[in-house]
mmCIF file of C-alpha atoms in Angstrom:
data_model
loop_
_atom_site.group_PDB
_atom_site.id
_atom_site.type_symbol
_atom_site.label_atom_id
_atom_site.label_comp_id
_atom_site.label_asym_id
_atom_site.label_seq_id
_atom_site.Cartn_x
_atom_site.Cartn_y
_atom_site.Cartn_z
ATOM 1 C CA MET S 1 23.438 31.163 -12.784
ATOM 2 C CA SER S 2 20.515 28.713 -12.927
ATOM 3 C CA ALA S 3 19.342 26.931 -9.806
ATOM 4 C CA GLU S 4 20.286 23.300 -9.272
ATOM 5 C CA PHE S 5 17.669 20.835 -10.478
ATOM 6 C CA LEU S 6 16.114 18.844 -7.655
ATOM 7 C CA PRO S 7 15.029 15.317 -8.610
ATOM 8 C CA THR S 8 11.254 15.125 -8.880
ATOM 9 C CA LEU S 9 8.699 12.508 -7.901
ATOM 10 C CA ASP S 10 5.302 12.077 -9.555
ATOM 11 C CA ILE S 11 2.634 9.858 -7.992
ATOM 12 C CA LEU S 12 -1.065 9.804 -8.813
ATOM 13 C CA GLU S 13 -3.651 11.049 -6.335
ATOM 14 C CA PRO S 14 -4.479 8.406 -3.706
ATOM 15 C CA ASP S 15 -7.291 6.205 -4.979
ATOM 16 C CA GLN S 16 -9.183 3.067 -3.984
ATOM 17 C CA GLN S 17 -6.935 0.079 -3.313
ATOM 18 C CA ASN S 18 -7.677 -3.612 -3.516
ATOM 19 C CA ARG S 19 -7.905 -4.777 0.079
ATOM 20 C CA LEU S 20 -6.534 -8.208 -0.822
ATOM 21 C CA THR S 21 -3.329 -6.731 -2.272
ATOM 22 C CA VAL S 22 -3.070 -4.458 0.765
ATOM 23 C CA LEU S 23 -3.442 -7.462 3.062
ATOM 24 C CA LEU S 24 -0.713 -9.393 1.233
ATOM 25 C CA ARG S 25 1.471 -6.399 0.296
ATOM 26 C CA LEU S 26 4.779 -7.505 1.814
ATOM 27 C CA LEU S 27 4.301 -11.100 0.684
ATOM 28 C CA LEU S 28 3.672 -9.928 -2.880
ATOM 29 C CA LEU S 29 6.829 -7.828 -2.743
ATOM 30 C CA ILE S 30 9.235 -10.672 -1.954
ATOM 31 C CA PRO S 31 10.250 -11.131 -5.629
ATOM 32 C CA GLN S 32 10.720 -7.360 -5.954
ATOM 33 C CA PHE S 33 12.926 -7.212 -2.858
ATOM 34 C CA VAL S 34 15.143 -9.923 -4.344
ATOM 35 C CA VAL S 35 15.409 -8.030 -7.640
ATOM 36 C CA VAL S 36 16.165 -4.733 -5.864
ATOM 37 C CA TRP S 37 18.911 -6.430 -3.867
ATOM 38 C CA VAL S 38 20.528 -7.833 -7.009
ATOM 39 C CA LEU S 39 20.238 -4.479 -8.774
ATOM 40 C CA SER S 40 21.722 -2.714 -5.744
ATOM 41 C CA VAL S 41 24.793 -4.972 -5.795
ATOM 42 C CA VAL S 42 25.372 -4.074 -9.440
ATOM 43 C CA ALA S 43 24.641 -0.408 -8.657
ATOM 44 C CA PHE S 44 27.378 -0.412 -6.002
ATOM 45 C CA PHE S 45 30.062 -1.428 -8.473
ATOM 46 C CA VAL S 46 28.717 0.893 -11.173
ATOM 47 C CA ALA S 47 28.721 3.765 -8.656
ATOM 48 C CA VAL S 48 32.333 3.050 -7.666
ATOM 49 C CA ILE S 49 33.403 3.087 -11.317
ATOM 50 C CA GLY S 50 31.253 6.174 -11.880
ATOM 51 C CA TRP S 51 32.910 7.913 -8.927
ATOM 52 C CA PHE S 52 36.327 7.580 -10.532
ATOM 53 C CA GLY S 53 34.861 8.663 -13.857
ATOM 54 C CA ALA S 54 33.217 11.717 -12.277
ATOM 55 C CA LEU S 55 36.520 12.757 -10.688
ATOM 56 C CA VAL S 56 38.146 12.707 -14.116
ATOM 57 C CA LEU S 57 35.296 13.958 -16.326
ATOM 58 C CA GLY S 58 33.437 16.215 -13.899
ATOM 59 C CA ARG S 59 30.248 14.210 -14.536
ATOM 60 C CA LEU S 60 29.043 10.618 -14.444
ATOM 61 C CA PRO S 61 29.955 8.531 -17.491
ATOM 62 C CA ASP S 62 26.888 7.937 -19.669
ATOM 63 C CA PHE S 63 26.685 4.202 -18.962
ATOM 64 C CA ALA S 64 26.786 4.804 -15.201
ATOM 65 C CA ALA S 65 24.168 7.571 -15.344
ATOM 66 C CA THR S 66 21.841 5.401 -17.423
ATOM 67 C CA TYR S 67 22.073 2.332 -15.171
ATOM 68 C CA LEU S 68 21.960 4.211 -11.870
ATOM 69 C CA ALA S 69 18.983 6.292 -13.026
ATOM 70 C CA GLY S 70 17.143 3.117 -14.018
ATOM 71 C CA TYR S 71 18.000 1.463 -10.718
ATOM 72 C CA LEU S 72 16.856 4.468 -8.687
ATOM 73 C CA GLY S 73 13.565 4.624 -10.559
ATOM 74 C CA TYR S 74 12.996 0.906 -9.957
ATOM 75 C CA ASP S 75 13.853 1.153 -6.255
ATOM 76 C CA THR S 76 11.589 4.165 -5.805
ATOM 77 C CA ARG S 77 8.632 2.445 -7.469
ATOM 78 C CA VAL S 78 9.038 -0.556 -5.177
ATOM 79 C CA SER S 79 9.279 1.711 -2.111
ATOM 80 C CA ALA S 80 6.181 3.680 -3.133
ATOM 81 C CA TYR S 81 4.227 0.437 -3.547
ATOM 82 C CA ALA S 82 5.545 -1.043 -0.290
ATOM 83 C CA MET S 83 4.589 2.125 1.597
ATOM 84 C CA LEU S 84 1.016 1.898 0.282
ATOM 85 C CA THR S 85 0.946 5.124 -1.758
ATOM 86 C CA LEU S 86 -0.472 3.234 -4.756
ATOM 87 C CA ASP S 87 -2.032 -0.120 -5.589
ATOM 88 C CA ARG S 88 -0.537 -1.032 -8.965
ATOM 89 C CA TYR S 89 2.177 -3.678 -8.775
ATOM 90 C CA PRO S 90 5.545 -2.342 -9.976
ATOM 91 C CA PRO S 91 6.681 -3.939 -13.245
ATOM 92 C CA PHE S 92 9.965 -5.790 -13.590
ATOM 93 C CA GLY S 93 11.816 -3.325 -15.774
ATOM 94 C CA PHE S 94 13.486 0.075 -15.992
ATOM 95 C CA ASP S 95 11.329 1.497 -18.800
ATOM 96 C CA THR S 96 7.791 1.815 -17.366
ATOM 97 C CA PRO S 97 6.006 4.691 -19.148
ATOM 98 C CA GLN S 98 2.529 3.697 -17.953
ATOM 99 C CA TYR S 99 3.303 3.195 -14.266
ATOM 100 C CA PRO S 100 1.609 5.752 -11.950
ATOM 101 C CA ALA S 101 4.852 6.674 -10.172
ATOM 102 C CA ARG S 102 7.999 8.085 -11.764
ATOM 103 C CA ILE S 103 11.055 10.117 -10.949
ATOM 104 C CA GLY S 104 12.685 12.945 -12.894
ATOM 105 C CA LEU S 105 16.450 13.329 -13.066
ATOM 106 C CA LYS S 106 18.922 15.562 -14.877
ATOM 107 C CA PRO S 107 22.430 14.163 -14.449
ATOM 108 C CA GLY S 108 24.905 16.878 -15.359
ATOM 109 C CA PRO S 109 28.161 18.553 -14.377
ATOM 110 C CA LEU S 110 29.481 17.729 -10.921
ATOM 111 C CA ASN S 111 31.841 19.555 -8.610
ATOM 112 C CA ARG S 112 34.914 17.323 -8.334
ATOM 113 C CA ALA S 113 35.533 18.271 -4.696
ATOM 114 C CA ALA S 114 31.924 17.381 -3.845
ATOM 115 C CA VAL S 115 32.367 14.078 -5.668
ATOM 116 C CA PHE S 116 35.597 13.298 -3.800
ATOM 117 C CA PHE S 117 33.969 13.927 -0.390
ATOM 118 C CA ARG S 118 30.562 12.495 -1.400
ATOM 119 C CA LEU S 119 30.231 9.984 1.424
ATOM 120 C CA ILE S 120 31.137 12.536 4.087
ATOM 121 C CA LEU S 121 28.840 15.202 2.651
ATOM 122 C CA ALA S 122 25.950 12.727 2.449
ATOM 123 C CA VAL S 123 26.072 11.772 6.147
ATOM 124 C CA PRO S 124 23.560 14.410 7.423
ATOM 125 C CA ALA S 125 21.035 13.525 4.701
ATOM 126 C CA MET S 126 21.638 9.820 5.365
ATOM 127 C CA ILE S 127 20.774 10.323 9.037
ATOM 128 C CA ILE S 128 17.621 12.284 8.173
ATOM 129 C CA GLN S 129 16.350 9.716 5.681
ATOM 130 C CA GLY S 130 17.189 6.920 8.114
ATOM 131 C CA VAL S 131 15.132 8.602 10.848
ATOM 132 C CA LEU S 132 12.241 9.179 8.432
ATOM 133 C CA VAL S 133 12.132 5.616 7.142
ATOM 134 C CA THR S 134 12.538 4.162 10.646
ATOM 135 C CA GLY S 135 9.722 6.351 11.948
ATOM 136 C CA TRP S 136 7.353 5.341 9.147
ATOM 137 C CA TRP S 137 8.020 1.626 9.439
ATOM 138 C CA SER S 138 7.817 1.679 13.252
ATOM 139 C CA VAL S 139 4.082 2.390 12.961
ATOM 140 C CA SER S 140 3.559 0.821 9.546
ATOM 141 C CA PHE S 141 1.116 -1.692 11.022
ATOM 142 C CA ILE S 142 -1.238 1.157 11.916
ATOM 143 C CA SER S 143 -0.923 2.670 8.424
ATOM 144 C CA TRP S 144 -1.498 -0.744 6.873
ATOM 145 C CA LEU S 145 -4.578 -1.295 9.055
ATOM 146 C CA VAL S 146 -6.030 2.118 8.136
ATOM 147 C CA VAL S 147 -5.596 1.482 4.401
ATOM 148 C CA LEU S 148 -6.967 -2.052 4.776
ATOM 149 C CA VAL S 149 -10.118 -0.836 6.560
ATOM 150 C CA LEU S 150 -10.758 2.257 4.429
ATOM 151 C CA GLY S 151 -9.647 0.744 1.140
ATOM 152 C CA ARG S 152 -7.524 3.821 0.427
ATOM 153 C CA MET S 153 -4.759 5.924 1.977
ATOM 154 C CA PRO S 154 -6.068 9.080 3.693
ATOM 155 C CA ARG S 155 -4.751 12.262 2.093
ATOM 156 C CA PRO S 156 -2.639 13.470 5.101
ATOM 157 C CA LEU S 157 -0.985 10.046 5.404
ATOM 158 C CA PHE S 158 -0.354 10.036 1.655
ATOM 159 C CA GLU S 159 1.292 13.479 1.823
ATOM 160 C CA ALA S 160 3.618 12.513 4.687
ATOM 161 C CA THR S 161 4.504 9.181 3.087
ATOM 162 C CA ALA S 162 5.151 10.753 -0.335
ATOM 163 C CA ALA S 163 7.416 13.331 1.322
ATOM 164 C CA ILE S 164 9.465 10.498 2.857
ATOM 165 C CA VAL S 165 9.649 8.549 -0.409
ATOM 166 C CA ARG S 166 10.763 11.678 -2.257
ATOM 167 C CA TYR S 167 13.402 12.681 0.288
ATOM 168 C CA ARG S 168 14.820 9.157 0.278
ATOM 169 C CA MET S 169 14.940 9.234 -3.515
ATOM 170 C CA ARG S 170 16.685 12.625 -3.512
ATOM 171 C CA PHE S 171 19.227 11.358 -0.994
ATOM 172 C CA GLN S 172 19.993 8.339 -3.163
ATOM 173 C CA ALA S 173 20.229 10.524 -6.279
ATOM 174 C CA TYR S 174 22.775 12.742 -4.524
ATOM 175 C CA LEU S 175 24.746 9.792 -3.153
ATOM 176 C CA LEU S 176 24.832 8.124 -6.579
ATOM 177 C CA MET S 177 25.959 11.397 -8.208
ATOM 178 C CA LEU S 178 22.806 11.611 -10.339
ATOM 179 C CA SER S 179 22.203 15.060 -8.895
ATOM 180 C CA SER S 180 24.444 17.855 -7.668
ATOM 181 C CA ALA S 181 21.603 19.273 -5.527
ATOM 182 C CA TYR S 182 21.689 18.383 -1.843
ATOM 183 C CA PRO S 183 18.431 16.730 -0.654
ATOM 184 C CA LYS S 184 15.876 19.271 0.508
ATOM 185 C CA GLY S 185 12.160 20.032 0.383
ATOM 186 C CA LEU S 186 11.159 17.522 3.042
ATOM 187 C CA PHE S 187 8.137 19.582 4.112
ATOM 188 C CA GLY S 188 6.941 20.170 0.578
ATOM 189 C CA ASP S 189 7.238 22.736 -2.188
ATOM 190 C CA ASP S 190 5.847 26.132 -2.974
ATOM 191 C CA GLU S 191 3.187 26.220 -5.681
ATOM 192 C CA SER S 192 5.654 28.156 -7.843
ATOM 193 C CA VAL S 193 8.263 25.357 -7.994
ATOM 194 C CA LEU S 194 9.691 25.102 -11.487
ATOM 195 C CA LEU S 195 9.232 21.721 -13.094
ATOM 196 C CA GLY S 196 11.880 19.861 -15.063
ATOM 197 C CA THR S 197 12.081 16.963 -17.455
ATOM 198 C CA ALA S 198 13.508 13.522 -16.889
ATOM 199 C CA VAL S 199 16.220 11.424 -18.407
ATOM 200 C CA PRO S 200 15.484 8.190 -20.289
ATOM 201 C CA GLY S 201 15.189 5.174 -18.034
ATOM 202 C CA ALA S 202 14.347 7.221 -14.946
ATOM 203 C CA ALA S 203 10.990 8.710 -15.853
ATOM 204 C CA THR S 204 8.057 8.223 -18.156
ATOM 205 C CA THR S 205 6.846 10.383 -20.988
ATOM 206 C CA GLY S 206 4.242 13.057 -20.520
ATOM 207 C CA ALA S 207 4.021 16.713 -19.606
ATOM 208 C CA PRO S 208 5.664 18.019 -16.433
ATOM 209 C CA GLY S 209 3.432 17.404 -13.451
ATOM 210 C CA THR S 210 1.715 14.420 -15.088
ATOM 211 C CA VAL S 211 2.137 10.687 -14.687
ATOM 212 C CA GLY S 212 2.146 8.034 -17.382
ATOM 213 C CA GLY S 213 1.172 8.112 -20.997
ATOM 214 C CA ALA S 214 -2.393 9.153 -20.175
ATOM 215 C CA GLY S 215 -1.124 12.407 -18.675
ATOM 216 C CA ALA S 216 -2.943 12.070 -15.332
ATOM 217 C CA ALA S 217 -2.241 14.867 -12.872
ATOM 218 C CA SER S 218 0.560 14.339 -10.374
ATOM 219 C CA ALA S 219 -0.273 14.635 -6.683
ATOM 220 C CA THR S 220 3.346 15.251 -5.708
ATOM 221 C CA ARG S 221 4.676 17.850 -8.146
ATOM 222 C CA PRO S 222 4.526 20.280 -6.553
ATOM 223 C CA LEU S 223 4.172 18.521 -3.216
ATOM 224 C CA VAL S 224 2.101 20.709 -0.908
ATOM 225 C CA LEU S 225 1.521 19.342 2.582
ATOM 226 C CA SER S 226 -1.589 20.180 4.584
ATOM 227 C CA GLY S 227 -1.407 20.914 8.299
ATOM 228 C CA ALA S 228 -2.370 17.320 9.061
ATOM 229 C CA GLY S 229 0.235 16.025 6.614
ATOM 230 C CA ARG S 230 2.952 18.116 8.247
ATOM 231 C CA GLY S 231 1.830 16.934 11.669
ATOM 232 C CA LEU S 232 2.107 13.299 10.611
ATOM 233 C CA LEU S 233 5.533 13.929 9.113
ATOM 234 C CA VAL S 234 6.724 15.478 12.385
ATOM 235 C CA ALA S 235 5.283 12.469 14.234
ATOM 236 C CA PHE S 236 7.235 10.099 11.970
ATOM 237 C CA ILE S 237 10.416 12.088 12.653
ATOM 238 C CA LEU S 238 9.877 11.922 16.416
ATOM 239 C CA LEU S 239 9.080 8.214 16.263
ATOM 240 C CA GLY S 240 12.198 7.626 14.180
ATOM 241 C CA LEU S 241 14.351 9.504 16.683
ATOM 242 C CA LEU S 242 12.774 7.578 19.554
ATOM 243 C CA ALA S 243 13.242 4.216 17.838
ATOM 244 C CA SER S 244 16.843 5.016 16.880
ATOM 245 C CA THR S 245 17.678 6.245 20.380
ATOM 246 C CA THR S 246 16.042 3.208 21.996
ATOM 247 C CA SER S 247 17.930 0.879 19.669
ATOM 248 C CA SER S 248 21.247 2.608 20.448
ATOM 249 C CA LEU S 249 20.659 2.490 24.212
ATOM 250 C CA THR S 250 19.615 -1.154 24.063
ATOM 251 C CA SER S 251 22.746 -2.038 22.102
ATOM 252 C CA ALA S 252 24.897 -0.085 24.551
ATOM 253 C CA PHE S 253 23.381 -1.777 27.607
ATOM 254 C CA THR S 254 23.627 -5.198 25.979
ATOM 255 C CA SER S 255 27.270 -4.569 25.176
ATOM 256 C CA ASP S 256 27.945 -3.407 28.747
ATOM 257 C CA ASP S 257 26.230 -6.507 30.167
ATOM 258 C CA ASP S 258 28.312 -8.757 27.932
ATOM 259 C CA ASP S 259 31.513 -7.007 29.001
ATOM 260 C CA THR S 260 30.523 -7.297 32.666
ATOM 261 C CA ALA S 261 29.710 -10.976 32.283
ATOM 262 C CA ARG S 262 33.082 -11.638 30.683
ATOM 263 C CA ALA S 263 34.894 -9.676 33.412
ATOM 264 C CA THR S 264 33.131 -11.357 36.322
ATOM 265 C CA GLY S 265 32.961 -14.829 34.796
ATOM 266 C CA PRO S 266 36.053 -16.173 36.611
ATOM 267 C CA LEU S 267 34.675 -14.827 39.913
ATOM 268 C CA ALA S 268 31.335 -16.563 39.587
ATOM 269 C CA PRO S 269 30.495 -19.009 42.429
ATOM 270 C CA GLY S 270 31.528 -22.574 41.684
ATOM 271 C CA PRO S 271 32.956 -25.626 43.344
ATOM 272 C CA GLY S 272 36.017 -24.669 45.379
ATOM 273 C CA PRO S 273 39.130 -26.700 45.907
ATOM 274 C CA ALA S 274 38.617 -29.839 47.939
ATOM 275 C CA ARG S 275 39.572 -29.559 51.614
ATOM 276 C CA ARG S 276 41.456 -32.132 53.557
#
């Protein structure tokens, strides 16, 4: 029995970045965020229809696989650009063979029981990716400042960021039923990882382990993290846990204060009844 295919991510080696586009990165991405939101609304309804189809057919219907794969590729390119792993602005389209970031997917047969309980099964991976993304963005100003000053993303920071982008992509691929493989490989791959091909609309042409039509070498397939890269990834995890815990405690205390205020409101000092 062959091993399950894990969705792949190819990004070029970190290179010089235009400091002006780094400075204005989030502002430049406003149109992309709007497009991703619109695409995500459509993806929700396609995924719901695809879920019913997968229960009946044992796989995603072709139309659902094609759209969801295109959406996931688009979302991943925007995330990679927003998180400073590359400097080229993501194009407005699903078919982007020359873009220096791509994903590889192989939608195929699905276990109907796993499809039926998809949301429940995805909860652990959802928590992990939430912690990762929260941790990265909680110190994103520092990362942004480093890239702005140096004009490039340091290799350890690139490795940790690429690992987060890839895990998030694998989680979404599993949730959207584009992959039967549960998200894994957060801390990188072995050099001997087998490489796969991609489906139309989700990846560009080129040999495995390359990016774009020019066939430039991928820095993330296989993804091998250095000691510094692993250390940064652990730091992002800890920061994400801390930020999530702090947010939960703050919400709990705020809720308790509101409840207390409502309970003691009638007892608050105020003008008493007039005395004769």
